[in-house]
Amino acid sequence: MLNVGKIEEGFVLDHIKAGKSLELYDHLQLDKLDCTVAIIKNARSNKMGKKDILKVECDIDMLDLDVLAFIDHNITVNVIKNGEIVEKKALVLPAEIKNVIRCHNPRCITSIEQELPHIFYLADPEKEVYRCRYCEEKYPDSAK
Amino acid sequence: MSPLDFTTQELDKLFDLANDIERNPKKYAHACDDKILATCFYEPSTRTRLSFESAMIRLGGRVIGFSDAACSSAAKGESVSDTIRVISCYADICAMRHPKEGAPMVAAEKSLIPVINAGDGGHQHPTQTLTDLLTIRSLKGRLGDFTVGLCGDLKFGRTVHSLIHALVRYENVRFLFISPEELRVPDYITDMLKSRNIPYNEVIRLEDVIAELDLLYMTRVQKERFFNEEDYIRLKDFYILDAAKLALAGDDLLVLHPLPRVNEISVEVDSDPRAAYFKQAQYGVYVRMALILTLLGLA
Ligand SMILES: [Zn+2]
């Protein structure tokens, strides 16, 4: 496997669905951080065949990982301190997500007022259903 | 924002107040003497607006507002958030109707004064549901222990959906959904009823079940909702309540309708003591009076 240097402090996000790492990069807003990021695409995985890995060298309080659970909760989050894995973080679905997904209901107030944040709340944790705070549009969308 | 935001105890308190206003209107005639209600209607709904205005005036308060987006600043492109900040300086409480879903919620977040949702698109119309509940409680003497028939357009009718959500919180309610195949109540509602073990049944013809009902909630069946003309002609009479159908019903049936009706209830039914839809309009004012008092902290 391609070798990328060890990190001292930060996160190794493992078992990302192959090809999804750039999407995560965007959602975590890593472009705004001044830190070392390694994106490994299509790494071999016994479990998944192919997977992506993200290594982020940063202060571990700097990243909001709640959003990860929303995007894909099969991701393994390894917390690294002093070059060692100190914790494998379990991902929990966030109660609320802001500006991660957009409400596509054309009747929703967010469709005409551009400056409004797109906020979804966790309506059904069991079925992992989110709803728009304003119009209750369902996400993921399904036949109503 | 939604009647479900109130607990059933809080609703009982609100309805007790509404019934007290009904009995002693004089006692409340000056309760809002120095208060102003703003009715911000981004789409016309004369009846709803007048019921809010009547409620405020009966409390001794005054009313300002607009009744159409064309005459408001929205026509100049002002956001709901900005409008409500300004309205907060002019009035003590606001009733907002808007064609977009969630607009009153946006307003409530930015507002310094209470904002009542007076209808937001096809989403919610909570004061209608409060009106329905108050009417039922006042005329039946209870909420619960009854069989409710909902008749007509159960697919698109938002008043029907929120009434169902409000009624499932009470004990021993059974639902009979009376509608054409095309306008059946949505799956998410029947799923919710199944998961809570609440009995319901779906039927096509009103006369088949009218004898079993304690309450009948009528809604309009619009011609445009049908796929073809023949179906409409074949089915439309099933959903018209006339004296002949009402003769099959029990003596203490209560017939409700959010109004305005077109032809789904024959005029001959109006004089029947079981017809409660005009009383319902009266309760609509009482419940809004109670809501205004409660939200202004004057209850
Ligand atoms: Zn929305």
Short mmCIF file of C-alpha atoms and ligand atoms in Angstrom, two decimals:
data_model
loop_
_atom_site.label_atom_id
_atom_site.label_comp_id
_atom_site.label_asym_id
_atom_site.label_seq_id
_atom_site.Cartn_x
_atom_site.Cartn_y
_atom_site.Cartn_z
CA MET A 1 0.00 0.00 0.00
CA LEU A 2 0.98 3.57 -0.65
CA ASN A 3 2.81 4.85 2.34
CA VAL A 4 1.84 8.14 3.85
CA GLY A 5 3.74 9.41 6.83
CA LYS A 6 2.41 8.88 10.33
CA ILE A 7 0.70 11.77 12.01
CA GLU A 8 1.36 13.03 15.51
CA GLU A 9 -2.04 14.41 16.37
CA GLY A 10 -5.24 14.30 14.39
CA PHE A 11 -7.60 11.84 12.81
CA VAL A 12 -7.46 8.88 10.53
CA LEU A 13 -10.83 8.37 8.92
CA ASP A 14 -10.89 4.83 7.67
CA HIS A 15 -13.35 2.67 5.75
CA ILE A 16 -14.67 5.55 3.69
CA LYS A 17 -16.61 4.29 0.71
CA ALA A 18 -14.25 4.37 -2.28
CA GLY A 19 -14.49 7.68 -4.09
CA LYS A 20 -16.24 9.51 -1.24
CA SER A 21 -13.18 11.06 0.38
CA LEU A 22 -13.35 14.32 -1.53
CA GLU A 23 -16.94 14.79 -0.55
CA LEU A 24 -15.93 14.41 3.09
CA TYR A 25 -13.09 16.84 2.54
CA ASP A 26 -15.68 19.41 1.49
CA HIS A 27 -18.12 18.68 4.28
CA LEU A 28 -15.45 18.88 6.95
CA GLN A 29 -14.33 22.14 5.36
CA LEU A 30 -10.74 20.96 5.34
CA ASP A 31 -9.97 23.47 2.61
CA LYS A 32 -10.31 26.17 5.25
CA LEU A 33 -7.80 24.58 7.64
CA ASP A 34 -4.13 25.17 7.43
CA CYS A 35 -3.09 21.61 8.13
CA THR A 36 -1.66 18.53 6.48
CA VAL A 37 -4.26 16.34 4.85
CA ALA A 38 -3.61 13.07 3.07
CA ILE A 39 -6.30 11.72 0.83
CA ILE A 40 -5.87 8.09 -0.07
CA LYS A 41 -8.16 6.86 -2.78
CA ASN A 42 -9.02 3.29 -3.65
CA ALA A 43 -6.90 1.64 -1.01
CA ARG A 44 -7.27 -2.14 -0.81
CA SER A 45 -9.56 -3.32 1.95
CA ASN A 46 -10.34 -6.85 3.06
CA LYS A 47 -13.73 -5.74 4.27
CA MET A 48 -14.75 -3.46 1.42
CA GLY A 49 -12.61 -4.36 -1.58
CA LYS A 50 -11.70 -0.72 -2.12
CA LYS A 51 -11.90 2.14 0.30
CA ASP A 52 -10.76 5.70 0.83
CA ILE A 53 -8.82 6.97 3.81
CA LEU A 54 -8.42 10.54 5.04
CA LYS A 55 -5.58 11.50 7.34
CA VAL A 56 -5.81 14.89 8.93
CA GLU A 57 -3.06 16.34 11.03
CA CYS A 58 -4.70 18.82 13.35
CA ASP A 59 -5.69 19.63 16.87
CA ILE A 60 -8.31 17.04 17.73
CA ASP A 61 -10.80 19.62 18.96
CA MET A 62 -10.72 21.40 15.67
CA LEU A 63 -12.97 19.16 13.63
CA ASP A 64 -16.69 18.75 13.98
CA LEU A 65 -17.19 15.10 13.21
CA ASP A 66 -20.93 14.97 13.86
CA VAL A 67 -21.56 15.51 10.22
CA LEU A 68 -19.64 12.31 9.37
CA ALA A 69 -22.29 10.15 10.94
CA PHE A 70 -24.82 11.77 8.71
CA ILE A 71 -22.83 11.19 5.56
CA ASP A 72 -21.76 7.62 6.26
CA HIS A 73 -21.73 6.05 9.68
CA ASN A 74 -19.63 3.08 8.60
CA ILE A 75 -16.58 5.30 8.69
CA THR A 76 -14.12 4.43 11.41
CA VAL A 77 -12.71 7.43 13.22
CA ASN A 78 -9.30 6.88 14.79
CA VAL A 79 -8.16 9.65 17.09
CA ILE A 80 -4.40 10.04 17.08
CA LYS A 81 -2.31 11.59 19.82
CA ASN A 82 1.44 11.36 20.11
CA GLY A 83 1.48 9.14 17.05
CA GLU A 84 -0.77 6.49 18.61
CA ILE A 85 -4.42 5.64 18.19
CA VAL A 86 -5.93 6.76 21.49
CA GLU A 87 -9.55 6.30 20.64
CA LYS A 88 -11.86 4.78 18.08
CA LYS A 89 -14.74 7.14 17.98
CA ALA A 90 -18.27 5.86 17.57
CA LEU A 91 -20.32 7.98 15.25
CA VAL A 92 -23.73 9.19 16.36
CA LEU A 93 -26.24 10.85 14.11
CA PRO A 94 -26.34 14.57 14.85
CA ALA A 95 -29.64 15.94 16.15
CA GLU A 96 -29.38 18.83 13.74
CA ILE A 97 -27.36 19.52 10.61
CA LYS A 98 -26.89 22.95 9.20
CA ASN A 99 -26.06 23.71 5.57
CA VAL A 100 -24.98 20.17 4.77
CA ILE A 101 -27.95 19.23 2.66
CA ARG A 102 -30.35 21.61 0.99
CA CYS A 103 -34.11 21.55 1.12
CA HIS A 104 -35.42 20.91 -2.38
CA ASN A 105 -39.07 21.53 -1.64
CA PRO A 106 -40.06 24.30 -4.06
CA ARG A 107 -42.79 25.38 -1.64
CA CYS A 108 -40.32 25.85 1.23
CA ILE A 109 -39.46 29.36 2.41
CA THR A 110 -35.77 28.48 1.92
CA SER A 111 -36.46 28.27 -1.81
CA ILE A 112 -37.09 32.02 -2.06
CA GLU A 113 -35.03 33.48 0.78
CA GLN A 114 -31.41 32.81 -0.15
CA GLU A 115 -29.79 33.87 3.12
CA LEU A 116 -31.66 31.35 5.27
CA PRO A 117 -29.63 28.43 6.59
CA HIS A 118 -30.74 24.98 5.50
CA ILE A 119 -31.35 23.22 8.78
CA PHE A 120 -32.51 19.62 9.08
CA TYR A 121 -33.38 17.90 12.35
CA LEU A 122 -33.27 14.20 13.11
CA ALA A 123 -36.94 13.23 13.01
CA ASP A 124 -36.63 9.45 13.24
CA PRO A 125 -33.32 8.14 14.59
CA GLU A 126 -34.34 4.52 13.90
CA LYS A 127 -35.00 5.06 10.21
CA GLU A 128 -32.36 7.81 10.00
CA VAL A 129 -34.85 10.28 8.63
CA TYR A 130 -34.14 14.00 8.73
CA ARG A 131 -36.68 16.74 8.12
CA CYS A 132 -36.36 20.36 7.09
CA ARG A 133 -36.82 22.63 10.09
CA TYR A 134 -39.11 24.90 8.11
CA CYS A 135 -41.27 22.74 5.88
CA GLU A 136 -40.58 19.23 7.25
CA GLU A 137 -39.50 17.93 3.86
CA LYS A 138 -38.07 14.46 4.35
CA TYR A 139 -34.46 13.45 3.76
CA PRO A 140 -33.64 11.00 2.32
CA ASP A 141 -36.52 11.74 0.03
CA SER A 142 -39.00 9.00 -0.69
CA ALA A 143 -42.43 8.82 -2.25
CA LYS A 144 -44.70 10.81 -0.03
CA MET B 1 -46.36 26.70 15.90
CA SER B 2 -48.31 23.47 15.68
CA PRO B 3 -51.06 22.37 18.08
CA LEU B 4 -48.74 19.47 18.88
CA ASP B 5 -46.33 21.95 20.46
CA PHE B 6 -48.89 22.30 23.24
CA THR B 7 -49.38 19.44 25.65
CA THR B 8 -52.95 18.21 25.94
CA GLN B 9 -53.06 19.87 29.39
CA GLU B 10 -52.01 23.19 27.88
CA LEU B 11 -54.66 22.76 25.21
CA ASP B 12 -57.27 22.12 27.90
CA LYS B 13 -56.23 25.35 29.60
CA LEU B 14 -56.53 27.23 26.33
CA PHE B 15 -59.95 25.74 25.64
CA ASP B 16 -61.15 26.45 29.19
CA LEU B 17 -60.21 30.06 28.61
CA ALA B 18 -62.01 30.08 25.24
CA ASN B 19 -65.15 28.68 26.89
CA ASP B 20 -64.93 31.30 29.62
CA ILE B 21 -64.72 34.01 26.94
CA GLU B 22 -67.76 32.43 25.29
CA ARG B 23 -69.74 32.64 28.55
CA ASN B 24 -68.49 36.06 29.73
CA PRO B 25 -67.40 38.10 26.72
CA LYS B 26 -67.71 41.35 28.74
CA LYS B 27 -65.03 40.24 31.17
CA TYR B 28 -62.50 40.22 28.31
CA ALA B 29 -63.73 43.21 26.31
CA HIS B 30 -60.86 45.41 27.51
CA ALA B 31 -58.18 42.80 28.11
CA CYS B 32 -56.09 44.07 25.17
CA ASP B 33 -56.97 47.76 25.32
CA ASP B 34 -53.44 48.98 24.66
CA LYS B 35 -52.36 46.14 22.36
CA ILE B 36 -51.93 45.97 18.62
CA LEU B 37 -52.22 42.87 16.43
CA ALA B 38 -50.46 42.90 13.06
CA THR B 39 -52.03 40.67 10.43
CA CYS B 40 -49.31 39.98 7.88
CA PHE B 41 -50.98 38.14 5.04
CA TYR B 42 -48.70 37.43 2.09
CA GLU B 43 -51.58 35.74 0.35
CA PRO B 44 -55.22 36.65 0.66
CA SER B 45 -57.36 34.63 3.04
CA THR B 46 -60.15 36.93 4.00
CA ARG B 47 -61.89 34.59 6.37
CA THR B 48 -58.83 33.74 8.44
CA ARG B 49 -57.73 37.37 8.56
CA LEU B 50 -61.16 38.58 9.65
CA SER B 51 -61.36 35.96 12.38
CA PHE B 52 -58.04 37.20 13.80
CA GLU B 53 -59.11 40.82 13.50
CA SER B 54 -62.48 40.10 15.09
CA ALA B 55 -60.74 38.26 17.94
CA MET B 56 -58.40 41.19 18.66
CA ILE B 57 -61.13 43.82 18.41
CA ARG B 58 -63.37 41.83 20.75
CA LEU B 59 -60.52 41.92 23.26
CA GLY B 60 -60.40 45.71 22.99
CA GLY B 61 -57.21 45.75 20.95
CA ARG B 62 -56.48 47.30 17.60
CA VAL B 63 -55.33 45.85 14.30
CA ILE B 64 -52.88 46.86 11.59
CA GLY B 65 -51.63 44.81 8.66
CA PHE B 66 -51.68 43.91 5.03
CA SER B 67 -53.76 41.35 3.22
CA ASP B 68 -51.76 40.64 0.10
CA ALA B 69 -48.04 40.39 -0.69
CA ALA B 70 -48.50 42.91 -3.50
CA CYS B 71 -49.17 45.72 -1.04
CA SER B 72 -46.40 44.80 1.39
CA SER B 73 -42.66 45.36 1.30
CA ALA B 74 -42.28 41.77 0.12
CA ALA B 75 -43.23 43.08 -3.29
CA LYS B 76 -40.05 45.19 -3.06
CA GLY B 77 -38.05 42.10 -2.15
CA GLU B 78 -37.86 42.43 1.62
CA SER B 79 -37.25 39.17 3.46
CA VAL B 80 -39.66 37.78 6.04
CA SER B 81 -36.95 38.19 8.68
CA ASP B 82 -36.59 41.90 7.97
CA THR B 83 -40.32 42.46 7.76
CA ILE B 84 -40.95 40.86 11.15
CA ARG B 85 -38.19 42.91 12.80
CA VAL B 86 -39.97 46.03 11.62
CA ILE B 87 -43.43 44.74 12.53
CA SER B 88 -42.06 43.95 16.00
CA CYS B 89 -41.68 47.70 16.49
CA TYR B 90 -45.23 48.43 15.38
CA ALA B 91 -47.27 45.70 17.07
CA ASP B 92 -47.44 43.46 20.15
CA ILE B 93 -48.36 40.24 18.38
CA CYS B 94 -48.49 39.08 14.77
CA ALA B 95 -50.59 36.63 12.79
CA MET B 96 -48.81 35.60 9.60
CA ARG B 97 -50.02 33.81 6.53
CA HIS B 98 -47.59 33.01 3.77
CA PRO B 99 -47.68 30.86 0.63
CA LYS B 100 -44.27 29.35 1.44
CA GLU B 101 -43.95 26.58 4.00
CA GLY B 102 -42.08 27.52 7.14
CA ALA B 103 -42.25 31.30 6.64
CA PRO B 104 -43.98 31.97 10.00
CA MET B 105 -41.32 29.81 11.65
CA VAL B 106 -38.59 31.97 10.12
CA ALA B 107 -40.46 35.02 11.38
CA ALA B 108 -40.85 33.58 14.88
CA GLU B 109 -37.09 33.01 15.10
CA LYS B 110 -36.30 36.63 14.31
CA SER B 111 -39.25 38.26 16.01
CA LEU B 112 -39.40 40.10 19.31
CA ILE B 113 -43.16 39.55 19.51
CA PRO B 114 -45.21 36.32 19.37
CA VAL B 115 -45.95 35.15 15.83
CA ILE B 116 -49.01 33.01 15.15
CA ASN B 117 -48.93 30.82 12.05
CA ALA B 118 -52.14 31.66 10.19
CA GLY B 119 -51.37 29.11 7.48
CA ASP B 120 -48.18 28.45 5.51
CA GLY B 121 -48.83 26.99 2.09
CA GLY B 122 -49.99 23.41 2.24
CA HIS B 123 -47.97 22.83 5.39
CA GLN B 124 -49.88 23.83 8.50
CA HIS B 125 -52.86 25.79 9.63
CA PRO B 126 -52.73 25.36 13.40
CA THR B 127 -55.48 27.82 14.35
CA GLN B 128 -57.90 25.84 12.19
CA THR B 129 -56.99 22.70 14.08
CA LEU B 130 -57.37 24.49 17.41
CA THR B 131 -60.78 25.67 16.21
CA ASP B 132 -61.77 22.11 15.31
CA LEU B 133 -60.65 20.75 18.66
CA LEU B 134 -62.41 23.50 20.63
CA THR B 135 -65.63 22.96 18.66
CA ILE B 136 -65.55 19.22 19.31
CA ARG B 137 -64.72 19.64 22.98
CA SER B 138 -67.39 22.28 23.51
CA LEU B 139 -70.21 20.53 21.66
CA LYS B 140 -69.36 16.91 22.50
CA GLY B 141 -68.16 17.66 25.99
CA ARG B 142 -65.05 15.57 25.45
CA LEU B 143 -62.05 14.87 23.27
CA GLY B 144 -61.73 11.13 22.81
CA ASP B 145 -64.04 8.13 23.11
CA PHE B 146 -65.52 8.61 19.68
CA THR B 147 -65.56 7.47 16.07
CA VAL B 148 -64.50 10.19 13.68
CA GLY B 149 -65.41 10.10 10.01
CA LEU B 150 -63.28 12.20 7.68
CA CYS B 151 -64.85 12.60 4.29
CA GLY B 152 -63.75 13.94 0.92
CA ASP B 153 -60.25 14.89 -0.17
CA LEU B 154 -58.08 13.18 2.43
CA LYS B 155 -54.94 13.24 0.32
CA PHE B 156 -54.31 16.95 -0.04
CA GLY B 157 -56.41 18.31 2.80
CA ARG B 158 -53.98 19.70 5.34
CA THR B 159 -56.72 20.48 7.86
CA VAL B 160 -57.58 16.78 7.85
CA HIS B 161 -53.98 15.70 8.40
CA SER B 162 -53.34 18.02 11.30
CA LEU B 163 -56.69 17.15 12.88
CA ILE B 164 -55.75 13.46 12.75
CA HIS B 165 -52.38 14.20 14.35
CA ALA B 166 -54.09 16.22 17.06
CA LEU B 167 -56.78 13.61 17.79
CA VAL B 168 -54.49 10.59 18.09
CA ARG B 169 -53.23 12.05 21.36
CA TYR B 170 -56.60 11.36 22.99
CA GLU B 171 -57.91 8.04 24.28
CA ASN B 172 -60.12 5.70 22.37
CA VAL B 173 -60.47 7.45 19.03
CA ARG B 174 -61.37 5.44 15.96
CA PHE B 175 -61.08 6.83 12.43
CA LEU B 176 -63.15 6.12 9.35
CA PHE B 177 -61.68 7.56 6.18
CA ILE B 178 -64.27 8.14 3.49
CA SER B 179 -62.76 9.07 0.14
CA PRO B 180 -62.36 8.05 -3.47
CA GLU B 181 -59.39 5.81 -4.25
CA GLU B 182 -57.48 8.76 -5.79
CA LEU B 183 -57.81 10.91 -2.69
CA ARG B 184 -57.06 8.41 0.06
CA VAL B 185 -55.26 9.54 3.19
CA PRO B 186 -51.45 9.34 2.67
CA ASP B 187 -49.46 6.28 3.75
CA TYR B 188 -47.47 8.12 6.36
CA ILE B 189 -50.68 8.72 8.26
CA THR B 190 -51.97 5.15 8.06
CA ASP B 191 -48.45 3.95 9.00
CA MET B 192 -48.54 6.22 12.03
CA LEU B 193 -51.97 4.87 13.05
CA LYS B 194 -50.82 1.26 12.63
CA SER B 195 -47.70 1.82 14.69
CA ARG B 196 -49.81 3.27 17.51
CA ASN B 197 -52.49 0.56 17.25
CA ILE B 198 -55.18 3.11 16.55
CA PRO B 199 -58.16 1.54 14.77
CA TYR B 200 -59.13 2.90 11.36
CA ASN B 201 -60.89 1.84 8.22
CA GLU B 202 -61.04 3.20 4.69
CA VAL B 203 -64.30 3.20 2.77
CA ILE B 204 -65.60 4.65 -0.48
CA ARG B 205 -69.18 5.60 0.38
CA LEU B 206 -70.36 7.91 3.13
CA GLU B 207 -73.76 6.26 3.58
CA ASP B 208 -72.11 2.91 4.38
CA VAL B 209 -70.64 4.21 7.61
CA ILE B 210 -72.50 7.39 8.59
CA ALA B 211 -74.57 5.51 11.19
CA GLU B 212 -71.41 4.59 13.10
CA LEU B 213 -70.07 8.11 13.43
CA ASP B 214 -69.96 10.48 16.39
CA LEU B 215 -68.23 13.15 14.32
CA LEU B 216 -68.22 13.80 10.61
CA TYR B 217 -65.60 16.14 9.20
CA MET B 218 -66.43 17.12 5.64
CA THR B 219 -63.98 18.55 3.12
CA ARG B 220 -64.32 19.67 -0.43
CA VAL B 221 -63.64 17.28 -3.31
CA GLN B 222 -62.23 19.37 -6.10
CA LYS B 223 -62.84 18.34 -9.65
CA GLU B 224 -59.23 19.08 -10.65
CA ARG B 225 -58.03 16.34 -8.29
CA PHE B 226 -59.55 13.61 -10.44
CA PHE B 227 -57.82 11.89 -13.31
CA ASN B 228 -60.85 11.96 -15.52
CA GLU B 229 -64.29 13.44 -15.82
CA GLU B 230 -66.17 10.11 -15.63
CA ASP B 231 -64.66 9.24 -12.26
CA TYR B 232 -65.59 12.62 -10.95
CA ILE B 233 -69.19 12.33 -12.08
CA ARG B 234 -69.44 8.75 -10.87
CA LEU B 235 -68.03 9.49 -7.43
CA LYS B 236 -68.86 13.06 -6.52
CA ASP B 237 -72.29 12.31 -5.02
CA PHE B 238 -70.75 9.89 -2.52
CA TYR B 239 -69.14 12.88 -0.85
CA ILE B 240 -72.08 15.22 -0.72
CA LEU B 241 -73.91 15.31 2.56
CA ASP B 242 -77.64 15.82 2.12
CA ALA B 243 -80.72 15.28 4.27
CA ALA B 244 -81.20 11.73 2.97
CA LYS B 245 -77.72 10.63 4.07
CA LEU B 246 -78.00 12.51 7.34
CA ALA B 247 -81.23 10.63 8.09
CA LEU B 248 -79.10 7.47 8.41
CA ALA B 249 -76.92 9.03 11.10
CA GLY B 250 -77.23 8.98 14.87
CA ASP B 251 -78.91 11.80 16.81
CA ASP B 252 -75.74 13.11 18.42
CA LEU B 253 -73.60 13.22 15.30
CA LEU B 254 -71.69 16.45 14.87
CA VAL B 255 -71.05 17.66 11.32
CA LEU B 256 -67.98 19.87 10.88
CA HIS B 257 -66.48 21.61 7.88
CA PRO B 258 -63.56 24.06 7.77
CA LEU B 259 -65.55 26.28 5.34
CA PRO B 260 -65.97 27.68 2.80
CA ARG B 261 -68.11 24.90 1.40
CA VAL B 262 -69.12 24.71 -2.21
CA ASN B 263 -71.67 21.95 -2.66
CA GLU B 264 -70.38 19.13 -0.49
CA ILE B 265 -72.96 19.90 2.18
CA SER B 266 -76.47 20.64 0.90
CA VAL B 267 -78.03 23.81 2.22
CA GLU B 268 -80.96 21.73 3.51
CA VAL B 269 -78.60 20.29 6.14
CA ASP B 270 -77.86 23.73 7.65
CA SER B 271 -81.00 23.79 9.79
CA ASP B 272 -80.32 20.32 11.21
CA PRO B 273 -79.23 20.58 14.85
CA ARG B 274 -76.33 18.26 14.06
CA ALA B 275 -74.80 20.78 11.64
CA ALA B 276 -72.07 22.53 13.60
CA TYR B 277 -69.99 24.24 10.91
CA PHE B 278 -71.27 27.75 11.52
CA LYS B 279 -70.78 27.34 15.27
CA GLN B 280 -67.29 26.19 14.34
CA ALA B 281 -66.63 29.60 12.76
CA GLN B 282 -67.74 31.23 16.02
CA TYR B 283 -65.42 28.99 18.03
CA GLY B 284 -62.67 30.05 15.64
CA VAL B 285 -62.91 33.55 17.08
CA TYR B 286 -63.01 32.37 20.70
CA VAL B 287 -59.97 30.16 20.28
CA ARG B 288 -58.01 32.97 18.64
CA MET B 289 -58.99 35.30 21.48
CA ALA B 290 -57.73 32.73 23.98
CA LEU B 291 -54.54 32.25 21.98
CA ILE B 292 -53.83 35.99 21.78
CA LEU B 293 -54.38 36.38 25.55
CA THR B 294 -52.17 33.38 26.29
CA LEU B 295 -49.32 34.46 24.01
CA LEU B 296 -49.41 38.02 25.37
CA GLY B 297 -49.16 36.64 28.89
CA LEU B 298 -52.56 38.08 29.82
CA ALA B 299 -54.37 34.80 30.41
ZN ZN C 1 -37.76 23.04 3.59
#
